[in-house]
């Protein structure tokens, strides 16, 4: 990981390494890493664009071996996608791309997020017991890198939300000050006027405040924020 520019690059290199390690001389393995977070699914790493596309086909149907493995935290192996009767529409879609066997292994994570390591092959029953054990080992190794990626993302989202909240608060405070000056009223009364205008016009409080600030010829107020 220390040799990677960021965690995303590390995970992509990891996916390529897993795919290469499990590929045979006559059978190429495709690898993707699915992350389930807040009821949404996304491929956060893949060995190739083709592998990513195979993951995204599954998301379109909302179910499949990889999503099931991530949600239920159990390894799922589809030896022959053509004869498997669990996901008919999904099976028909991936068959059009030549996929014949799929191995999905859950990636252990703490917290609310779930993840899975997805392996695709154009060969029927291409994953033997040894390959399945190797995939499960890879999934365990990917856990730390993916957990780090999630934590970094959460920190970035928290900082972005806090910055937005502070910017909104700055605009509202300035508008309250303007109303106080214009109406010679208290801060509480000025805020009530602002809130009443927001309610009667069915416009967000911040937008009403921004309009008041703009009416004085002021540009968007600057908020100093250092996350």
PDB file of N, CA, C and O in Angstrom, residues 81-143:
ATOM      1  N   UNK A  81     -23.083 -20.897 -14.946  1.00  0.00           N
ATOM      2  CA  UNK A  81     -24.119 -19.870 -14.906  1.00  0.00           C
ATOM      3  C   UNK A  81     -25.293 -20.231 -15.804  1.00  0.00           C
ATOM      4  O   UNK A  81     -26.441 -19.819 -15.561  1.00  0.00           O
ATOM      5  N   UNK A  82     -25.033 -21.054 -16.826  1.00  0.00           N
ATOM      6  CA  UNK A  82     -26.078 -21.414 -17.779  1.00  0.00           C
ATOM      7  C   UNK A  82     -27.106 -22.352 -17.170  1.00  0.00           C
ATOM      8  O   UNK A  82     -28.292 -22.293 -17.508  1.00  0.00           O
ATOM      9  N   UNK A  83     -26.681 -23.203 -16.265  1.00  0.00           N
ATOM     10  CA  UNK A  83     -27.604 -24.174 -15.669  1.00  0.00           C
ATOM     11  C   UNK A  83     -28.093 -23.754 -14.288  1.00  0.00           C
ATOM     12  O   UNK A  83     -28.943 -24.415 -13.698  1.00  0.00           O
ATOM     13  N   UNK A  84     -27.576 -22.646 -13.755  1.00  0.00           N
ATOM     14  CA  UNK A  84     -27.994 -22.177 -12.438  1.00  0.00           C
ATOM     15  C   UNK A  84     -29.360 -21.508 -12.544  1.00  0.00           C
ATOM     16  O   UNK A  84     -29.610 -20.738 -13.476  1.00  0.00           O
ATOM     17  N   UNK A  85     -30.261 -21.819 -11.616  1.00  0.00           N
ATOM     18  CA  UNK A  85     -31.633 -21.302 -11.705  1.00  0.00           C
ATOM     19  C   UNK A  85     -31.962 -20.253 -10.644  1.00  0.00           C
ATOM     20  O   UNK A  85     -33.134 -19.956 -10.399  1.00  0.00           O
ATOM     21  N   UNK A  86     -30.942 -19.636 -10.027  1.00  0.00           N
ATOM     22  CA  UNK A  86     -31.215 -18.648  -8.979  1.00  0.00           C
ATOM     23  C   UNK A  86     -31.396 -17.228  -9.514  1.00  0.00           C
ATOM     24  O   UNK A  86     -32.132 -16.437  -8.937  1.00  0.00           O
ATOM     25  N   UNK A  87     -30.697 -16.883 -10.594  1.00  0.00           N
ATOM     26  CA  UNK A  87     -30.755 -15.510 -11.101  1.00  0.00           C
ATOM     27  C   UNK A  87     -30.896 -15.558 -12.630  1.00  0.00           C
ATOM     28  O   UNK A  87     -29.932 -15.323 -13.361  1.00  0.00           O
ATOM     29  N   UNK A  88     -32.093 -15.823 -13.119  1.00  0.00           N
ATOM     30  CA  UNK A  88     -32.294 -16.061 -14.548  1.00  0.00           C
ATOM     31  C   UNK A  88     -31.915 -14.853 -15.408  1.00  0.00           C
ATOM     32  O   UNK A  88     -31.165 -14.976 -16.383  1.00  0.00           O
ATOM     33  N   UNK A  89     -32.465 -13.666 -15.081  1.00  0.00           N
ATOM     34  CA  UNK A  89     -32.199 -12.478 -15.907  1.00  0.00           C
ATOM     35  C   UNK A  89     -30.723 -12.103 -15.879  1.00  0.00           C
ATOM     36  O   UNK A  89     -30.133 -11.771 -16.911  1.00  0.00           O
ATOM     37  N   UNK A  90     -30.142 -12.157 -14.677  1.00  0.00           N
ATOM     38  CA  UNK A  90     -28.718 -11.856 -14.549  1.00  0.00           C
ATOM     39  C   UNK A  90     -27.883 -12.854 -15.342  1.00  0.00           C
ATOM     40  O   UNK A  90     -26.946 -12.476 -16.051  1.00  0.00           O
ATOM     41  N   UNK A  91     -28.234 -14.136 -15.232  1.00  0.00           N
ATOM     42  CA  UNK A  91     -27.490 -15.187 -15.942  1.00  0.00           C
ATOM     43  C   UNK A  91     -27.532 -14.962 -17.446  1.00  0.00           C
ATOM     44  O   UNK A  91     -26.508 -15.074 -18.139  1.00  0.00           O
ATOM     45  N   UNK A  92     -28.713 -14.635 -17.968  1.00  0.00           N
ATOM     46  CA  UNK A  92     -28.837 -14.387 -19.406  1.00  0.00           C
ATOM     47  C   UNK A  92     -27.957 -13.216 -19.838  1.00  0.00           C
ATOM     48  O   UNK A  92     -27.350 -13.243 -20.911  1.00  0.00           O
ATOM     49  N   UNK A  93     -27.868 -12.194 -18.979  1.00  0.00           N
ATOM     50  CA  UNK A  93     -27.087 -11.003 -19.324  1.00  0.00           C
ATOM     51  C   UNK A  93     -25.592 -11.301 -19.367  1.00  0.00           C
ATOM     52  O   UNK A  93     -24.897 -10.892 -20.312  1.00  0.00           O
ATOM     53  N   UNK A  94     -25.064 -11.992 -18.367  1.00  0.00           N
ATOM     54  CA  UNK A  94     -23.615 -12.254 -18.353  1.00  0.00           C
ATOM     55  C   UNK A  94     -23.221 -13.323 -19.364  1.00  0.00           C
ATOM     56  O   UNK A  94     -22.093 -13.329 -19.854  1.00  0.00           O
ATOM     57  N   UNK A  95     -24.152 -14.213 -19.686  1.00  0.00           N
ATOM     58  CA  UNK A  95     -23.864 -15.218 -20.717  1.00  0.00           C
ATOM     59  C   UNK A  95     -23.578 -14.552 -22.059  1.00  0.00           C
ATOM     60  O   UNK A  95     -22.783 -15.068 -22.864  1.00  0.00           O
ATOM     61  N   UNK A  96     -24.213 -13.419 -22.298  1.00  0.00           N
ATOM     62  CA  UNK A  96     -23.978 -12.697 -23.551  1.00  0.00           C
ATOM     63  C   UNK A  96     -22.547 -12.187 -23.643  1.00  0.00           C
ATOM     64  O   UNK A  96     -22.052 -11.880 -24.727  1.00  0.00           O
ATOM     65  N   UNK A  97     -21.871 -12.105 -22.490  1.00  0.00           N
ATOM     66  CA  UNK A  97     -20.472 -11.678 -22.464  1.00  0.00           C
ATOM     67  C   UNK A  97     -19.523 -12.867 -22.302  1.00  0.00           C
ATOM     68  O   UNK A  97     -18.328 -12.677 -22.073  1.00  0.00           O
ATOM     69  N   UNK A  98     -20.061 -14.068 -22.406  1.00  0.00           N
ATOM     70  CA  UNK A  98     -19.228 -15.261 -22.368  1.00  0.00           C
ATOM     71  C   UNK A  98     -18.876 -15.766 -20.981  1.00  0.00           C
ATOM     72  O   UNK A  98     -18.084 -16.715 -20.854  1.00  0.00           O
ATOM     73  N   UNK A  99     -19.431 -15.193 -19.932  1.00  0.00           N
ATOM     74  CA  UNK A  99     -19.136 -15.640 -18.571  1.00  0.00           C
ATOM     75  C   UNK A  99     -19.859 -16.952 -18.301  1.00  0.00           C
ATOM     76  O   UNK A  99     -21.056 -17.076 -18.526  1.00  0.00           O
ATOM     77  N   UNK A 100     -19.115 -17.936 -17.783  1.00  0.00           N
ATOM     78  CA  UNK A 100     -19.726 -19.240 -17.525  1.00  0.00           C
ATOM     79  C   UNK A 100     -19.671 -19.657 -16.054  1.00  0.00           C
ATOM     80  O   UNK A 100     -20.502 -20.450 -15.607  1.00  0.00           O
ATOM     81  N   UNK A 101     -18.694 -19.180 -15.300  1.00  0.00           N
ATOM     82  CA  UNK A 101     -18.647 -19.505 -13.861  1.00  0.00           C
ATOM     83  C   UNK A 101     -18.286 -18.263 -13.060  1.00  0.00           C
ATOM     84  O   UNK A 101     -17.528 -17.405 -13.517  1.00  0.00           O
ATOM     85  N   UNK A 102     -18.873 -18.174 -11.864  1.00  0.00           N
ATOM     86  CA  UNK A 102     -18.691 -17.000 -11.012  1.00  0.00           C
ATOM     87  C   UNK A 102     -18.414 -17.455  -9.580  1.00  0.00           C
ATOM     88  O   UNK A 102     -19.099 -18.331  -9.056  1.00  0.00           O
ATOM     89  N   UNK A 103     -17.411 -16.841  -8.982  1.00  0.00           N
ATOM     90  CA  UNK A 103     -17.097 -17.103  -7.575  1.00  0.00           C
ATOM     91  C   UNK A 103     -17.166 -15.778  -6.826  1.00  0.00           C
ATOM     92  O   UNK A 103     -16.518 -14.806  -7.212  1.00  0.00           O
ATOM     93  N   UNK A 104     -17.979 -15.734  -5.772  1.00  0.00           N
ATOM     94  CA  UNK A 104     -18.150 -14.514  -4.979  1.00  0.00           C
ATOM     95  C   UNK A 104     -17.807 -14.813  -3.523  1.00  0.00           C
ATOM     96  O   UNK A 104     -18.358 -15.743  -2.935  1.00  0.00           O
ATOM     97  N   UNK A 105     -16.901 -14.018  -2.975  1.00  0.00           N
ATOM     98  CA  UNK A 105     -16.424 -14.241  -1.601  1.00  0.00           C
ATOM     99  C   UNK A 105     -16.626 -12.971  -0.789  1.00  0.00           C
ATOM    100  O   UNK A 105     -16.226 -11.885  -1.234  1.00  0.00           O
ATOM    101  N   UNK A 106     -17.248 -13.045   0.382  1.00  0.00           N
ATOM    102  CA  UNK A 106     -17.427 -11.841   1.203  1.00  0.00           C
ATOM    103  C   UNK A 106     -16.094 -11.317   1.735  1.00  0.00           C
ATOM    104  O   UNK A 106     -15.201 -12.097   2.053  1.00  0.00           O
ATOM    105  N   UNK A 107     -15.974 -10.010   1.809  1.00  0.00           N
ATOM    106  CA  UNK A 107     -14.804  -9.370   2.402  1.00  0.00           C
ATOM    107  C   UNK A 107     -15.212  -8.881   3.793  1.00  0.00           C
ATOM    108  O   UNK A 107     -16.112  -8.046   3.911  1.00  0.00           O
ATOM    109  N   UNK A 108     -14.598  -9.394   4.836  1.00  0.00           N
ATOM    110  CA  UNK A 108     -15.001  -8.992   6.192  1.00  0.00           C
ATOM    111  C   UNK A 108     -14.710  -7.520   6.479  1.00  0.00           C
ATOM    112  O   UNK A 108     -13.598  -7.047   6.249  1.00  0.00           O
ATOM    113  N   UNK A 109     -15.743  -6.802   6.941  1.00  0.00           N
ATOM    114  CA  UNK A 109     -15.609  -5.396   7.280  1.00  0.00           C
ATOM    115  C   UNK A 109     -16.320  -5.124   8.600  1.00  0.00           C
ATOM    116  O   UNK A 109     -17.298  -5.787   8.937  1.00  0.00           O
ATOM    117  N   UNK A 110     -15.839  -4.143   9.322  1.00  0.00           N
ATOM    118  CA  UNK A 110     -16.525  -3.691  10.526  1.00  0.00           C
ATOM    119  C   UNK A 110     -17.531  -2.608  10.145  1.00  0.00           C
ATOM    120  O   UNK A 110     -17.377  -1.945   9.124  1.00  0.00           O
ATOM    121  N   UNK A 111     -18.543  -2.432  10.957  1.00  0.00           N
ATOM    122  CA  UNK A 111     -19.505  -1.383  10.700  1.00  0.00           C
ATOM    123  C   UNK A 111     -20.643  -1.838   9.810  1.00  0.00           C
ATOM    124  O   UNK A 111     -20.900  -3.033   9.645  1.00  0.00           O
ATOM    125  N   UNK A 112     -21.319  -0.877   9.188  1.00  0.00           N
ATOM    126  CA  UNK A 112     -22.523  -1.160   8.416  1.00  0.00           C
ATOM    127  C   UNK A 112     -22.237  -1.575   6.977  1.00  0.00           C
ATOM    128  O   UNK A 112     -23.109  -2.123   6.309  1.00  0.00           O
ATOM    129  N   UNK A 113     -21.058  -1.300   6.467  1.00  0.00           N
ATOM    130  CA  UNK A 113     -20.742  -1.617   5.076  1.00  0.00           C
ATOM    131  C   UNK A 113     -20.476  -3.110   4.886  1.00  0.00           C
ATOM    132  O   UNK A 113     -19.971  -3.784   5.782  1.00  0.00           O
ATOM    133  N   UNK A 114     -20.837  -3.609   3.721  1.00  0.00           N
ATOM    134  CA  UNK A 114     -20.536  -4.991   3.322  1.00  0.00           C
ATOM    135  C   UNK A 114     -19.773  -4.954   2.004  1.00  0.00           C
ATOM    136  O   UNK A 114     -19.912  -4.002   1.222  1.00  0.00           O
ATOM    137  N   UNK A 115     -18.990  -5.983   1.752  1.00  0.00           N
ATOM    138  CA  UNK A 115     -18.200  -6.003   0.518  1.00  0.00           C
ATOM    139  C   UNK A 115     -17.996  -7.437   0.048  1.00  0.00           C
ATOM    140  O   UNK A 115     -18.183  -8.394   0.803  1.00  0.00           O
ATOM    141  N   UNK A 116     -17.621  -7.567  -1.217  1.00  0.00           N
ATOM    142  CA  UNK A 116     -17.384  -8.888  -1.770  1.00  0.00           C
ATOM    143  C   UNK A 116     -16.320  -8.866  -2.850  1.00  0.00           C
ATOM    144  O   UNK A 116     -16.150  -7.866  -3.566  1.00  0.00           O
ATOM    145  N   UNK A 117     -15.573  -9.949  -2.950  1.00  0.00           N
ATOM    146  CA  UNK A 117     -14.584 -10.142  -4.008  1.00  0.00           C
ATOM    147  C   UNK A 117     -15.251 -10.984  -5.087  1.00  0.00           C
ATOM    148  O   UNK A 117     -15.717 -12.091  -4.825  1.00  0.00           O
ATOM    149  N   UNK A 118     -15.308 -10.455  -6.303  1.00  0.00           N
ATOM    150  CA  UNK A 118     -16.042 -11.099  -7.388  1.00  0.00           C
ATOM    151  C   UNK A 118     -15.083 -11.623  -8.450  1.00  0.00           C
ATOM    152  O   UNK A 118     -14.258 -10.868  -8.962  1.00  0.00           O
ATOM    153  N   UNK A 119     -15.195 -12.890  -8.772  1.00  0.00           N
ATOM    154  CA  UNK A 119     -14.312 -13.520  -9.756  1.00  0.00           C
ATOM    155  C   UNK A 119     -15.151 -14.148 -10.864  1.00  0.00           C
ATOM    156  O   UNK A 119     -16.087 -14.895 -10.596  1.00  0.00           O
ATOM    157  N   UNK A 120     -14.785 -13.847 -12.105  1.00  0.00           N
ATOM    158  CA  UNK A 120     -15.536 -14.320 -13.263  1.00  0.00           C
ATOM    159  C   UNK A 120     -14.619 -15.104 -14.191  1.00  0.00           C
ATOM    160  O   UNK A 120     -13.453 -14.747 -14.379  1.00  0.00           O
ATOM    161  N   UNK A 121     -15.174 -16.144 -14.804  1.00  0.00           N
ATOM    162  CA  UNK A 121     -14.401 -16.947 -15.759  1.00  0.00           C
ATOM    163  C   UNK A 121     -15.259 -17.291 -16.967  1.00  0.00           C
ATOM    164  O   UNK A 121     -16.477 -17.458 -16.852  1.00  0.00           O
ATOM    165  N   UNK A 122     -14.610 -17.413 -18.125  1.00  0.00           N
ATOM    166  CA  UNK A 122     -15.308 -17.824 -19.344  1.00  0.00           C
ATOM    167  C   UNK A 122     -15.345 -19.350 -19.472  1.00  0.00           C
ATOM    168  O   UNK A 122     -15.850 -19.868 -20.469  1.00  0.00           O
ATOM    169  N   UNK A 123     -14.822 -20.045 -18.464  1.00  0.00           N
ATOM    170  CA  UNK A 123     -14.759 -21.512 -18.477  1.00  0.00           C
ATOM    171  C   UNK A 123     -15.733 -22.071 -17.444  1.00  0.00           C
ATOM    172  O   UNK A 123     -15.809 -21.576 -16.315  1.00  0.00           O
ATOM    173  N   UNK A 124     -16.457 -23.110 -17.829  1.00  0.00           N
ATOM    174  CA  UNK A 124     -17.396 -23.766 -16.910  1.00  0.00           C
ATOM    175  C   UNK A 124     -16.631 -24.421 -15.757  1.00  0.00           C
ATOM    176  O   UNK A 124     -15.592 -25.053 -15.974  1.00  0.00           O
ATOM    177  N   UNK A 125     -17.113 -24.246 -14.541  1.00  0.00           N
ATOM    178  CA  UNK A 125     -16.553 -24.874 -13.340  1.00  0.00           C
ATOM    179  C   UNK A 125     -15.039 -24.655 -13.255  1.00  0.00           C
ATOM    180  O   UNK A 125     -14.262 -25.594 -13.068  1.00  0.00           O
ATOM    181  N   UNK A 126     -14.642 -23.389 -13.347  1.00  0.00           N
ATOM    182  CA  UNK A 126     -13.213 -23.069 -13.425  1.00  0.00           C
ATOM    183  C   UNK A 126     -12.558 -22.854 -12.058  1.00  0.00           C
ATOM    184  O   UNK A 126     -11.357 -22.650 -11.975  1.00  0.00           O
ATOM    185  N   UNK A 127     -13.342 -22.913 -10.987  1.00  0.00           N
ATOM    186  CA  UNK A 127     -12.790 -22.667  -9.654  1.00  0.00           C
ATOM    187  C   UNK A 127     -12.867 -23.942  -8.811  1.00  0.00           C
ATOM    188  O   UNK A 127     -13.959 -24.342  -8.387  1.00  0.00           O
ATOM    189  N   UNK A 128     -11.714 -24.570  -8.590  1.00  0.00           N
ATOM    190  CA  UNK A 128     -11.706 -25.766  -7.758  1.00  0.00           C
ATOM    191  C   UNK A 128     -11.581 -25.369  -6.287  1.00  0.00           C
ATOM    192  O   UNK A 128     -11.546 -24.186  -5.938  1.00  0.00           O
ATOM    193  N   UNK A 129     -11.494 -26.350  -5.416  1.00  0.00           N
ATOM    194  CA  UNK A 129     -11.442 -26.080  -3.980  1.00  0.00           C
ATOM    195  C   UNK A 129     -10.232 -25.232  -3.613  1.00  0.00           C
ATOM    196  O   UNK A 129     -10.310 -24.345  -2.753  1.00  0.00           O
ATOM    197  N   UNK A 130      -9.109 -25.482  -4.266  1.00  0.00           N
ATOM    198  CA  UNK A 130      -7.896 -24.715  -3.987  1.00  0.00           C
ATOM    199  C   UNK A 130      -8.077 -23.249  -4.373  1.00  0.00           C
ATOM    200  O   UNK A 130      -7.651 -22.342  -3.648  1.00  0.00           O
ATOM    201  N   UNK A 131      -8.725 -23.015  -5.521  1.00  0.00           N
ATOM    202  CA  UNK A 131      -8.959 -21.647  -5.982  1.00  0.00           C
ATOM    203  C   UNK A 131      -9.917 -20.913  -5.050  1.00  0.00           C
ATOM    204  O   UNK A 131      -9.741 -19.719  -4.770  1.00  0.00           O
ATOM    205  N   UNK A 132     -10.909 -21.627  -4.551  1.00  0.00           N
ATOM    206  CA  UNK A 132     -11.873 -21.022  -3.635  1.00  0.00           C
ATOM    207  C   UNK A 132     -11.181 -20.605  -2.336  1.00  0.00           C
ATOM    208  O   UNK A 132     -11.393 -19.506  -1.819  1.00  0.00           O
ATOM    209  N   UNK A 133     -10.318 -21.470  -1.823  1.00  0.00           N
ATOM    210  CA  UNK A 133      -9.573 -21.139  -0.605  1.00  0.00           C
ATOM    211  C   UNK A 133      -8.644 -19.955  -0.841  1.00  0.00           C
ATOM    212  O   UNK A 133      -8.498 -19.076   0.020  1.00  0.00           O
ATOM    213  N   UNK A 134      -8.030 -19.913  -2.012  1.00  0.00           N
ATOM    214  CA  UNK A 134      -7.138 -18.796  -2.339  1.00  0.00           C
ATOM    215  C   UNK A 134      -7.926 -17.488  -2.419  1.00  0.00           C
ATOM    216  O   UNK A 134      -7.480 -16.442  -1.930  1.00  0.00           O
ATOM    217  N   UNK A 135      -9.115 -17.544  -3.018  1.00  0.00           N
ATOM    218  CA  UNK A 135      -9.963 -16.363  -3.125  1.00  0.00           C
ATOM    219  C   UNK A 135     -10.385 -15.866  -1.749  1.00  0.00           C
ATOM    220  O   UNK A 135     -10.423 -14.658  -1.488  1.00  0.00           O
ATOM    221  N   UNK A 136     -10.699 -16.783  -0.864  1.00  0.00           N
ATOM    222  CA  UNK A 136     -11.089 -16.405   0.501  1.00  0.00           C
ATOM    223  C   UNK A 136      -9.915 -15.752   1.238  1.00  0.00           C
ATOM    224  O   UNK A 136     -10.101 -14.829   2.032  1.00  0.00           O
ATOM    225  N   UNK A 137      -8.712 -16.228   0.948  1.00  0.00           N
ATOM    226  CA  UNK A 137      -7.524 -15.612   1.538  1.00  0.00           C
ATOM    227  C   UNK A 137      -7.337 -14.200   0.996  1.00  0.00           C
ATOM    228  O   UNK A 137      -7.039 -13.259   1.749  1.00  0.00           O
ATOM    229  N   UNK A 138      -7.515 -14.032  -0.314  1.00  0.00           N
ATOM    230  CA  UNK A 138      -7.412 -12.704  -0.919  1.00  0.00           C
ATOM    231  C   UNK A 138      -8.433 -11.754  -0.298  1.00  0.00           C
ATOM    232  O   UNK A 138      -8.140 -10.581  -0.039  1.00  0.00           O
ATOM    233  N   UNK A 139      -9.657 -12.255  -0.082  1.00  0.00           N
ATOM    234  CA  UNK A 139     -10.713 -11.424   0.489  1.00  0.00           C
ATOM    235  C   UNK A 139     -10.320 -10.930   1.879  1.00  0.00           C
ATOM    236  O   UNK A 139     -10.550  -9.770   2.231  1.00  0.00           O
ATOM    237  N   UNK A 140      -9.721 -11.810   2.658  1.00  0.00           N
ATOM    238  CA  UNK A 140      -9.265 -11.417   3.983  1.00  0.00           C
ATOM    239  C   UNK A 140      -8.181 -10.361   3.916  1.00  0.00           C
ATOM    240  O   UNK A 140      -8.139  -9.427   4.731  1.00  0.00           O
ATOM    241  N   UNK A 141      -7.295 -10.486   2.930  1.00  0.00           N
ATOM    242  CA  UNK A 141      -6.217  -9.508   2.767  1.00  0.00           C
ATOM    243  C   UNK A 141      -6.745  -8.160   2.285  1.00  0.00           C
ATOM    244  O   UNK A 141      -6.212  -7.111   2.648  1.00  0.00           O
ATOM    245  N   UNK A 142      -7.806  -8.190   1.473  1.00  0.00           N
ATOM    246  CA  UNK A 142      -8.375  -6.945   0.957  1.00  0.00           C
ATOM    247  C   UNK A 142      -9.124  -6.176   2.028  1.00  0.00           C
ATOM    248  O   UNK A 142      -9.361  -4.971   1.898  1.00  0.00           O
ATOM    249  N   UNK A 143      -9.490  -6.866   3.109  1.00  0.00           N
ATOM    250  CA  UNK A 143     -10.310  -6.264   4.157  1.00  0.00           C
ATOM    251  C   UNK A 143      -9.683  -5.003   4.739  1.00  0.00           C
ATOM    252  O   UNK A 143     -10.349  -3.980   4.897  1.00  0.00           O
TER     253      UNK A 143
END
